[in-house]
PDB file of C-alpha atoms and ligand atoms in Angstrom:
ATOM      1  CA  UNK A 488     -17.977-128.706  36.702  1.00  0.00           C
ATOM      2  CA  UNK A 489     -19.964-130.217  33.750  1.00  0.00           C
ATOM      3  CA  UNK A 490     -22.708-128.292  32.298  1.00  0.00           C
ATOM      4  CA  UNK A 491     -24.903-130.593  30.110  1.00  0.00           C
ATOM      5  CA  UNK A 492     -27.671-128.489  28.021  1.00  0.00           C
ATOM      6  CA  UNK A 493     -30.808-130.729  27.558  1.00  0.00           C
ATOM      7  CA  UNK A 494     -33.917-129.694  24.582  1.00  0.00           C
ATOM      8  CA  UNK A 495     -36.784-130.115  27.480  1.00  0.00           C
ATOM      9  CA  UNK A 496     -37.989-130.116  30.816  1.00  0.00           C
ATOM     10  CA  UNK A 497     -38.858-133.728  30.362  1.00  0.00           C
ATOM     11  CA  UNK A 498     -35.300-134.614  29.017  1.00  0.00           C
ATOM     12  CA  UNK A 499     -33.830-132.970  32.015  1.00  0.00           C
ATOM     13  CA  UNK A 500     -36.160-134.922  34.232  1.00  0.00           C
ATOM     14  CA  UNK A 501     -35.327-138.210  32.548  1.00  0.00           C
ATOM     15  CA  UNK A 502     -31.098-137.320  32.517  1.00  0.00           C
ATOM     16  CA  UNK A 503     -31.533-136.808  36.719  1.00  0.00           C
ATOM     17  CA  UNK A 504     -33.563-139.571  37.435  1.00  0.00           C
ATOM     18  CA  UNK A 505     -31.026-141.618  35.494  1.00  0.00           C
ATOM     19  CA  UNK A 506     -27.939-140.476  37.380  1.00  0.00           C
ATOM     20  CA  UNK A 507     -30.414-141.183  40.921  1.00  0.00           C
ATOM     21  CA  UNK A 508     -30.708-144.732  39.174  1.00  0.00           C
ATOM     22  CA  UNK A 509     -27.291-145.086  38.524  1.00  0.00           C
ATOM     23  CA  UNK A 510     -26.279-144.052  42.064  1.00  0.00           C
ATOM     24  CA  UNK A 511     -28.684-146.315  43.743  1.00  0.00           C
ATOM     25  CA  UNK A 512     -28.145-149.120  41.792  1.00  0.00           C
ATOM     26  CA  UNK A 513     -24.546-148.929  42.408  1.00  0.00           C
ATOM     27  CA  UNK A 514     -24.983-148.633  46.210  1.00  0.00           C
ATOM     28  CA  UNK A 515     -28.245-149.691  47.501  1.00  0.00           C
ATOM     29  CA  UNK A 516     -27.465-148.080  51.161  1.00  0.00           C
ATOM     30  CA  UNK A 517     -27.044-144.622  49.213  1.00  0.00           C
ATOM     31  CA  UNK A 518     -27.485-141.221  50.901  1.00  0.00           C
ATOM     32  CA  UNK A 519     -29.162-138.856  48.752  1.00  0.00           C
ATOM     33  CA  UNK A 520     -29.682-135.191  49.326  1.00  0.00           C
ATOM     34  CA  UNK A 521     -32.939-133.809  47.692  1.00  0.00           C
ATOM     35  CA  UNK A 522     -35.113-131.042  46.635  1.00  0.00           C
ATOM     36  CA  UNK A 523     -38.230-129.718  46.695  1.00  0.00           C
ATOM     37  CA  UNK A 524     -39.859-126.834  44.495  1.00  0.00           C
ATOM     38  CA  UNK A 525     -41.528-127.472  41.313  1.00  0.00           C
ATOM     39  CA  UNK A 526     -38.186-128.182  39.558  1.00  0.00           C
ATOM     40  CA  UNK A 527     -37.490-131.573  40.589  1.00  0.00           C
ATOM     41  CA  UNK A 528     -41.045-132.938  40.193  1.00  0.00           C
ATOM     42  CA  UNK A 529     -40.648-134.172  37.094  1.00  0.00           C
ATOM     43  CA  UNK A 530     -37.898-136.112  38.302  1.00  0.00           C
ATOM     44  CA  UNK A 531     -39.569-137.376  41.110  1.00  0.00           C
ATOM     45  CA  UNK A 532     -42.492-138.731  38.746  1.00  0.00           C
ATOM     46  CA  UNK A 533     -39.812-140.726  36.619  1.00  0.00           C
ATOM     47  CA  UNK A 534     -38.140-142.220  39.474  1.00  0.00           C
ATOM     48  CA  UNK A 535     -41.134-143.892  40.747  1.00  0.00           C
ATOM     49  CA  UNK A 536     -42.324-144.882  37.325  1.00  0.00           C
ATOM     50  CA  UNK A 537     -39.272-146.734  37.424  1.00  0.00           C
ATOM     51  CA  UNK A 538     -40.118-148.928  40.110  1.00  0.00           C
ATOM     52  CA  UNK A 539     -36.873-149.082  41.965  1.00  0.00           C
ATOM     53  CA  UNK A 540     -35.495-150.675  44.964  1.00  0.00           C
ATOM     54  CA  UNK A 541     -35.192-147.633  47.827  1.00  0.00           C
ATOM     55  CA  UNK A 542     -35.519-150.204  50.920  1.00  0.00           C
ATOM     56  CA  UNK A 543     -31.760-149.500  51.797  1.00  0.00           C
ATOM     57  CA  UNK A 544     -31.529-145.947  50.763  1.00  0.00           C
ATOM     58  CA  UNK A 545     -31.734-143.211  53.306  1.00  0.00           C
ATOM     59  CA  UNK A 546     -32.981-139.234  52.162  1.00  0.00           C
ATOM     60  CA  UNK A 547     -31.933-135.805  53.650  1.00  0.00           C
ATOM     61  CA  UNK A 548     -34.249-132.741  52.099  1.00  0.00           C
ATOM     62  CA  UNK A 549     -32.710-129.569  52.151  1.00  0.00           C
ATOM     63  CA  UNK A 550     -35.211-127.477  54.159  1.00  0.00           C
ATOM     64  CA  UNK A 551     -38.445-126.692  55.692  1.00  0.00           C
ATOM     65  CA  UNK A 552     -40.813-123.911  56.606  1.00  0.00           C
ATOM     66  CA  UNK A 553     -40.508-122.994  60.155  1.00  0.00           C
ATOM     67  CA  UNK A 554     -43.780-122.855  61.808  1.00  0.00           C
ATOM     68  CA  UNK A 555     -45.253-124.755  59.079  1.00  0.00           C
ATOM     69  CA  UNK A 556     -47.151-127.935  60.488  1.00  0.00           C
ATOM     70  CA  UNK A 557     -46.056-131.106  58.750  1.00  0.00           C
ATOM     71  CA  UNK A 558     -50.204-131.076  57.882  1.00  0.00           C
ATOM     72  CA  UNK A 559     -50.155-128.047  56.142  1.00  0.00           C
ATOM     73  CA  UNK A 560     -49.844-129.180  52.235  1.00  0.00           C
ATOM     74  CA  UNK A 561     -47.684-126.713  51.358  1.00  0.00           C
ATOM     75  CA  UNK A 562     -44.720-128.193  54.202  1.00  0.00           C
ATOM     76  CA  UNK A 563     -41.960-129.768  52.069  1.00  0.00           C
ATOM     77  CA  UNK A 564     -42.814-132.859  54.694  1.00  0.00           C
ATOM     78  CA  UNK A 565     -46.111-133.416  53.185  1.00  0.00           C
ATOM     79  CA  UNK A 566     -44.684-132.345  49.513  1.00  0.00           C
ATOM     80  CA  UNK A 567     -42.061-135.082  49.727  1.00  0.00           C
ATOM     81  CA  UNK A 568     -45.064-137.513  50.373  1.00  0.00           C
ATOM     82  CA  UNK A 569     -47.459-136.744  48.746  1.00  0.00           C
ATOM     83  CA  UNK A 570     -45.286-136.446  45.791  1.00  0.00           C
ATOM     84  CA  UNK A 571     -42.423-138.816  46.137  1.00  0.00           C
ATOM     85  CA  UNK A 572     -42.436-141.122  48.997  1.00  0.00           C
ATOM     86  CA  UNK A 573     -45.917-142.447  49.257  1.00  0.00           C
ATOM     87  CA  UNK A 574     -44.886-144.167  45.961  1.00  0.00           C
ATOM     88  CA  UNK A 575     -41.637-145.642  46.434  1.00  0.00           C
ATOM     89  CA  UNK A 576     -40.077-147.967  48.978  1.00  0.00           C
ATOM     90  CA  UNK A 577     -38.280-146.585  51.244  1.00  0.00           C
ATOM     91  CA  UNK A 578     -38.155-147.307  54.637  1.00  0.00           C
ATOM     92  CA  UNK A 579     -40.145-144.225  56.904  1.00  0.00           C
ATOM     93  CA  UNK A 580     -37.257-144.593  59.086  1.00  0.00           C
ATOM     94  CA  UNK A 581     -34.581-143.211  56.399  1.00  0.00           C
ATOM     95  CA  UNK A 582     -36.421-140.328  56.040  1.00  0.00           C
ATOM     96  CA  UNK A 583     -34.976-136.746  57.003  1.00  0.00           C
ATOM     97  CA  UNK A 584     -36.650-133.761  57.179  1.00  0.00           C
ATOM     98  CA  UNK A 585     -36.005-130.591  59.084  1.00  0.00           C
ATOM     99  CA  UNK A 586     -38.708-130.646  61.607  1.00  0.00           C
ATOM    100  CA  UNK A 587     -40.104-127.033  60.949  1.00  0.00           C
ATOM    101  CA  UNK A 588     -42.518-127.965  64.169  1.00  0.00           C
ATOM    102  CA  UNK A 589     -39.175-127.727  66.654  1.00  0.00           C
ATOM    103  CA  UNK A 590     -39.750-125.881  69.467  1.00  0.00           C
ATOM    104  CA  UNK A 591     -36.607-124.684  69.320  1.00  0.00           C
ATOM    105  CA  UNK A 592     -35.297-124.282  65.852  1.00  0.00           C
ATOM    106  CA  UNK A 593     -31.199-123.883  67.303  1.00  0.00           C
ATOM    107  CA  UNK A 594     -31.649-127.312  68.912  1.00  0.00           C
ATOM    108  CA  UNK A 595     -33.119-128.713  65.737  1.00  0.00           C
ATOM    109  CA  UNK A 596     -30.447-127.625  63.166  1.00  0.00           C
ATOM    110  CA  UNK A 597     -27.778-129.276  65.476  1.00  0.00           C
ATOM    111  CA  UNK A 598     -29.659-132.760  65.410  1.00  0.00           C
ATOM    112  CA  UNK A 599     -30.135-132.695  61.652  1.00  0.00           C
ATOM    113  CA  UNK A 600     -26.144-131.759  61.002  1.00  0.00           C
ATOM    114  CA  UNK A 601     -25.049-134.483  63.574  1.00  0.00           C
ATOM    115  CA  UNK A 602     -28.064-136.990  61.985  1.00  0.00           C
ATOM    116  CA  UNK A 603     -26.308-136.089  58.301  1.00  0.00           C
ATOM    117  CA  UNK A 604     -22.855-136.803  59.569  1.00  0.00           C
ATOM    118  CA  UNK A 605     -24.036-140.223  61.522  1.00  0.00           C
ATOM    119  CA  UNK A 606     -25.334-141.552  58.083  1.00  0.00           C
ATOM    120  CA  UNK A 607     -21.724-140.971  56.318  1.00  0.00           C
ATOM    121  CA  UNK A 608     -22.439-137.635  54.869  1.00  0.00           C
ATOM    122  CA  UNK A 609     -24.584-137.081  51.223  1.00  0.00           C
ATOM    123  CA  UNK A 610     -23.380-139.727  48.560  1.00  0.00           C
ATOM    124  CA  UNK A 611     -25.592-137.330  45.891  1.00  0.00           C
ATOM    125  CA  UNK A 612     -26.654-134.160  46.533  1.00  0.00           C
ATOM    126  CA  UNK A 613     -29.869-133.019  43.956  1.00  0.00           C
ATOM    127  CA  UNK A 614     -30.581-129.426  43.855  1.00  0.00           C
ATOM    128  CA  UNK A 615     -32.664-127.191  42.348  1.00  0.00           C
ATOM    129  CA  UNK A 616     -31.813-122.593  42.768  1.00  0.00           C
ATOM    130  CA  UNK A 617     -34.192-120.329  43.477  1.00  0.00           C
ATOM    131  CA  UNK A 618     -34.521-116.893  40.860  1.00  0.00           C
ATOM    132  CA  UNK A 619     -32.185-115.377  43.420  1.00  0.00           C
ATOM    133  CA  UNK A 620     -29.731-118.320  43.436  1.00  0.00           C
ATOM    134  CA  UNK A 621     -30.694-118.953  46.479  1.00  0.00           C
ATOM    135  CA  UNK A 622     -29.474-122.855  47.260  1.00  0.00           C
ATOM    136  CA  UNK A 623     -32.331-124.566  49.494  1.00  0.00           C
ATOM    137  CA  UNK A 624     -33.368-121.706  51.594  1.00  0.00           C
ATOM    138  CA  UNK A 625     -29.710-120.274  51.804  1.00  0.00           C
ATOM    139  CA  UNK A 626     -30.532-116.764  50.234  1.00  0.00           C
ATOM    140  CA  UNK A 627     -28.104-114.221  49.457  1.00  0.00           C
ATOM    141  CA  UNK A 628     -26.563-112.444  51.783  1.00  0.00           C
ATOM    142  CA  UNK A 629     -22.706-111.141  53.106  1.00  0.00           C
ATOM    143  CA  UNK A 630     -22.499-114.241  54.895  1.00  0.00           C
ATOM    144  CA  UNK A 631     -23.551-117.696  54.395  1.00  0.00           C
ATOM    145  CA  UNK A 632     -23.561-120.450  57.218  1.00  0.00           C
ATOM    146  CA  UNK A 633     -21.915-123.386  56.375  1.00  0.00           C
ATOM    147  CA  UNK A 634     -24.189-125.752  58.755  1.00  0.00           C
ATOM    148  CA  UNK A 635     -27.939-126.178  59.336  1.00  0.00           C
ATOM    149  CA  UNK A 636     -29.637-123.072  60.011  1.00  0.00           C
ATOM    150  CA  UNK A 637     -32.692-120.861  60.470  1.00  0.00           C
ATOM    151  CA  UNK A 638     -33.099-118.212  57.445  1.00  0.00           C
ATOM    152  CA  UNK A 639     -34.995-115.347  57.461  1.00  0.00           C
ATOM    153  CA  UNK A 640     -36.766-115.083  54.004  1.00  0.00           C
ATOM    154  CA  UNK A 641     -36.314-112.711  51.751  1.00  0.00           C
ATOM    155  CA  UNK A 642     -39.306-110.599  50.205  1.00  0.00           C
ATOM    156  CA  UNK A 643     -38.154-111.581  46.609  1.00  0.00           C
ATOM    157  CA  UNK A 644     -38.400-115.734  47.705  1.00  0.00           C
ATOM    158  CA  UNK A 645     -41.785-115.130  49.959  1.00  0.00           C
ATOM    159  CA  UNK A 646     -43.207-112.981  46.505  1.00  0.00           C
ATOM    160  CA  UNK A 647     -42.035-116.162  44.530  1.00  0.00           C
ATOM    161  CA  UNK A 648     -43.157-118.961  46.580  1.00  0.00           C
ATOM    162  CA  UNK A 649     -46.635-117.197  47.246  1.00  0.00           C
ATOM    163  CA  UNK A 650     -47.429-118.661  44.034  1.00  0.00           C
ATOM    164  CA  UNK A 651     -48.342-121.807  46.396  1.00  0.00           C
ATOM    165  CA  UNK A 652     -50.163-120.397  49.055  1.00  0.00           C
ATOM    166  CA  UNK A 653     -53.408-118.565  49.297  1.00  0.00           C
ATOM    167  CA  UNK A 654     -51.818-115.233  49.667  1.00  0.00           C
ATOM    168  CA  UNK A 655     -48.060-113.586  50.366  1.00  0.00           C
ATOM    169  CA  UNK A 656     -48.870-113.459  54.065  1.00  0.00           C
ATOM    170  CA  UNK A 657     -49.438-117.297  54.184  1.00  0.00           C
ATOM    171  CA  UNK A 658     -46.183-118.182  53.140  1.00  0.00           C
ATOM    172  CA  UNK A 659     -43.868-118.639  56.308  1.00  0.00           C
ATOM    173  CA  UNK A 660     -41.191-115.894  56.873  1.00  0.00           C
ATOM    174  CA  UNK A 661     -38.060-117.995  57.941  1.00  0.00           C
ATOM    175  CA  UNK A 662     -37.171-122.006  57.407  1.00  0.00           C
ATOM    176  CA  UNK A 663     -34.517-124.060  58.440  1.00  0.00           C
ATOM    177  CA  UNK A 664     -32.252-124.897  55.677  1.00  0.00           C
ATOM    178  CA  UNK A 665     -28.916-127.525  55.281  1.00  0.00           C
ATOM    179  CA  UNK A 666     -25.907-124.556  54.862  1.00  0.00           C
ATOM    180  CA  UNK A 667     -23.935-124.558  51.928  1.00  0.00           C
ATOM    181  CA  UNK A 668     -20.811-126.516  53.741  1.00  0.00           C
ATOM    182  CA  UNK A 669     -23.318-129.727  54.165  1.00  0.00           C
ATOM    183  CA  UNK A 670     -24.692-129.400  51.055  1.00  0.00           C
ATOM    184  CA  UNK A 671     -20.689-128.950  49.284  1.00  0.00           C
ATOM    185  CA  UNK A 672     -19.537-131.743  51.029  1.00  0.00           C
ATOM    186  CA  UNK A 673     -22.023-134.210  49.029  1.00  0.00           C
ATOM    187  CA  UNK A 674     -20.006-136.413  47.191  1.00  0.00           C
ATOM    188  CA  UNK A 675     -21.552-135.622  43.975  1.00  0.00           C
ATOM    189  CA  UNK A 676     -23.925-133.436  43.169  1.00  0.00           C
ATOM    190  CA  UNK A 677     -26.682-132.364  40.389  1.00  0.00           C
ATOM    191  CA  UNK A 678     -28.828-129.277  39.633  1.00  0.00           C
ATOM    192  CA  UNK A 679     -31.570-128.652  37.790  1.00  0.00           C
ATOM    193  CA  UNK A 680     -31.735-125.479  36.216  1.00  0.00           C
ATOM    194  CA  UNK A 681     -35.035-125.045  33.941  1.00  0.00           C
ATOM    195  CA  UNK A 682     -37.369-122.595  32.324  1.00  0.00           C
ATOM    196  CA  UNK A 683     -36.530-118.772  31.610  1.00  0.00           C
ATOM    197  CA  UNK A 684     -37.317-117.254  35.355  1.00  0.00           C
ATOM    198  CA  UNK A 685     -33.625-118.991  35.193  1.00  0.00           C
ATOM    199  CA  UNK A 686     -31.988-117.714  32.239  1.00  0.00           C
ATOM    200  CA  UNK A 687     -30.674-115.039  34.519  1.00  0.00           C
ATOM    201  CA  UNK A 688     -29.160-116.788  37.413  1.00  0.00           C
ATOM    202  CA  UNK A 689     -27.391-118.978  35.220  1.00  0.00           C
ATOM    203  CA  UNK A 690     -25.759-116.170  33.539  1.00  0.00           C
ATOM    204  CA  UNK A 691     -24.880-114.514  36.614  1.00  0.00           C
ATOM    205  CA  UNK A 692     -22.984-117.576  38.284  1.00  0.00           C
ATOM    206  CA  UNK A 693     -21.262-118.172  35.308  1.00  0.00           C
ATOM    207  CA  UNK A 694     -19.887-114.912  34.548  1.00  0.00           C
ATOM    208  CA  UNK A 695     -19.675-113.469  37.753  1.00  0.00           C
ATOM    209  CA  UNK A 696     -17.192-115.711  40.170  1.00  0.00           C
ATOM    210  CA  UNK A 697     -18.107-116.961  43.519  1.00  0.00           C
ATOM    211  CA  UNK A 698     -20.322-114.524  45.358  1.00  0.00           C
ATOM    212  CA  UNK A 699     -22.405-114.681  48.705  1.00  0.00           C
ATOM    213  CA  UNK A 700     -24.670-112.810  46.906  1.00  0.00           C
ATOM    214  CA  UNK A 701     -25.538-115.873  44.610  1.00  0.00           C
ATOM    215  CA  UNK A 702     -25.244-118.671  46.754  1.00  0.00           C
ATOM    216  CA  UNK A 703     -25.767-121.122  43.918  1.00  0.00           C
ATOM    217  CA  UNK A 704     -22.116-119.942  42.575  1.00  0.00           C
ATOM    218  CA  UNK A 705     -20.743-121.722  45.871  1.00  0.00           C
ATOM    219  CA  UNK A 706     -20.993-125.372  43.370  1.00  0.00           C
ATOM    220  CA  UNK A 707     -18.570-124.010  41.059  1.00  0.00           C
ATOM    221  CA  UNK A 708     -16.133-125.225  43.592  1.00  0.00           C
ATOM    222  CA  UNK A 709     -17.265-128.473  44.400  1.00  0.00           C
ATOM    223  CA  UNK A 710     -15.112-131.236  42.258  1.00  0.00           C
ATOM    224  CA  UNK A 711     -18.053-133.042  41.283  1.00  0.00           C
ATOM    225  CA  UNK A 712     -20.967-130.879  40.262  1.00  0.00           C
ATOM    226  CA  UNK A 713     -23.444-131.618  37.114  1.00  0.00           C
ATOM    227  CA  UNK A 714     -25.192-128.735  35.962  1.00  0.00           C
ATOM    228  CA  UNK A 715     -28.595-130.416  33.760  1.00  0.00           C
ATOM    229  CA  UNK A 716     -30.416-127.095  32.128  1.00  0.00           C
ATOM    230  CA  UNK A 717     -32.765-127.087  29.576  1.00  0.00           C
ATOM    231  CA  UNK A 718     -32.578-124.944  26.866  1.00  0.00           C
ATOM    232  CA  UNK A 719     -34.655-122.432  27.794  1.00  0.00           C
ATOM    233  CA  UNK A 720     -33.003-121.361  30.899  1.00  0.00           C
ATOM    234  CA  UNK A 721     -29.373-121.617  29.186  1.00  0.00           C
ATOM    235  CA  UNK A 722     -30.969-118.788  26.892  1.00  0.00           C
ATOM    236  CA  UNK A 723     -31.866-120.485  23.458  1.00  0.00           C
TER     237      UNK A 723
HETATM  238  C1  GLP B1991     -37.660-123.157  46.882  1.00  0.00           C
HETATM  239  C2  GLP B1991     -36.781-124.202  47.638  1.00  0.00           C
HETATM  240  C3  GLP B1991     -35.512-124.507  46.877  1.00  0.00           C
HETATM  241  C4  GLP B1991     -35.843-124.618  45.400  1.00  0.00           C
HETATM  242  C5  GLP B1991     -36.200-123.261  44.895  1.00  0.00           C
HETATM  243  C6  GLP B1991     -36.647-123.228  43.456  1.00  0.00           C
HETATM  244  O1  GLP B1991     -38.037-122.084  47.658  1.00  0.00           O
HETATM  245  N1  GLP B1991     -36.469-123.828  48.959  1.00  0.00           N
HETATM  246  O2  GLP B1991     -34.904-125.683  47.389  1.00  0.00           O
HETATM  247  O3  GLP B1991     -34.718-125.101  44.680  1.00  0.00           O
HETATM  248  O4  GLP B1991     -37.079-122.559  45.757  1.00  0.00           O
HETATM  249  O5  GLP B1991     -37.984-123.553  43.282  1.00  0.00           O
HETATM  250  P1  GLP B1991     -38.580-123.962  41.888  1.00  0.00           P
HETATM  251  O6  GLP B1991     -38.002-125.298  41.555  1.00  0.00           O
HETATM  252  O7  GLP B1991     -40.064-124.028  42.111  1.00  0.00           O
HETATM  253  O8  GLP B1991     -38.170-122.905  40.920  1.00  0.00           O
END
């Protein structure tokens, strides 16, 4: 585990895109895992000032809303466009994306594990944690799954991510999410830690061992996990 303590949001932005760079450049068919959230938008905005080459590269977000139509702006479908993917390269067809419009949601988690596994598995994984730690929409809980599933929300991550939505009743109750054995068996992977909402989560997973109840403390045992945090959220 690396931890790497940055002055900025914008330096942490600039330090991810870098490693996405680095990863793409080195293998133009990469798989990349990604977020959504406001964390990684920063990130997102540097990558495409960059102007790179994403034609070979295929994407796998984490999670959707369930229920959510790919329409609504607040789906991570129509986030990921309208904030990343209108703007680069890629092909439409690399694209992955729980489809939170399933009909049936079991059905839907199977195809995305078996799509992950027929592109050679995540070559970098970019995350962001909810207040709760909560990895994607894995929340905490005395049992995590370690494949695609459907999560029932918790009130504290509805409260949070009301913020986007007209009102708390808007924002869906469960979503389909990758589980934290997809998202550990990334090759490598970063996450972006910013802000003080953080400061406490942080502290938590590193002072308080692996716990289900802080899913986020699941990367402490991957052997190739960067933690980028700003200064704010490592407490300064
Ligand atoms: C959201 C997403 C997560 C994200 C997290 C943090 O609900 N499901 O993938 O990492 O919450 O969001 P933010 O970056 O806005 O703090």
């Amino acid at each position: 585990m690396r931890k790497v303590v940055l002055k900025d949001y914008e330096e942490m932005c600039k330090y991810a895109s870098n490693i996405v760079e680095q990863q793409i450049k080195s293998n133009p068919k990469s798989v990349l895992g990604l977020p959504t959230g406001s964390t990684p938008i920063g990130m997102y905005r540097d990558l495409i000032r960059k102007n790179l080459d994403f034609s070979g590269v295929t994407t796998f977000n984490l999670d959707e809303y369930y229920g959510l139509p790919k329409s609504n702006d607040q789906s991570y479908d129509y986030f990921m466009r309208s904030m990343f993917f209108n703007y680069i390269n890629i092909d439409k067809n690399n694209i992955n994306i729980p489809n939170g419009e399933a009909p049936d949601a079991a059905e839907e988690c199977a195809r995305y594990d078996a799509a992950i596994i027929a592109a050679g598995g995540i070559d970098l994984q970019v995350l962001g944690v909810g207040v709760n730690g909560h990895i994607g929409f894995n929340e905490p809980a005395d049992a995590l799954s370690p494949t695609t599933n459907l999560v029932k929300l918790t009130p504290s991550t509805i409260e949070v991510n009301s913020r986007f939505f007209d009102k708390a009743e808007d924002v869906p109750k469960t979503a389909i999410t990758m589980g934290m054995g997809n998202i550990l068996q990334a090759k490598k992977i970063i996450i972006l830690v910013n802000g003080k909402s953080k400061t406490d989560i942080l502290k938590r997973t590193f002072s308080e061992g692996v716990t289900t109840q802080n899913p986020s403390s699941f990367l402490l045992l991957h052997p190739d996990v960067t933690y980028i945090v700003d200064e704010e959220a490592n407490g300064a």
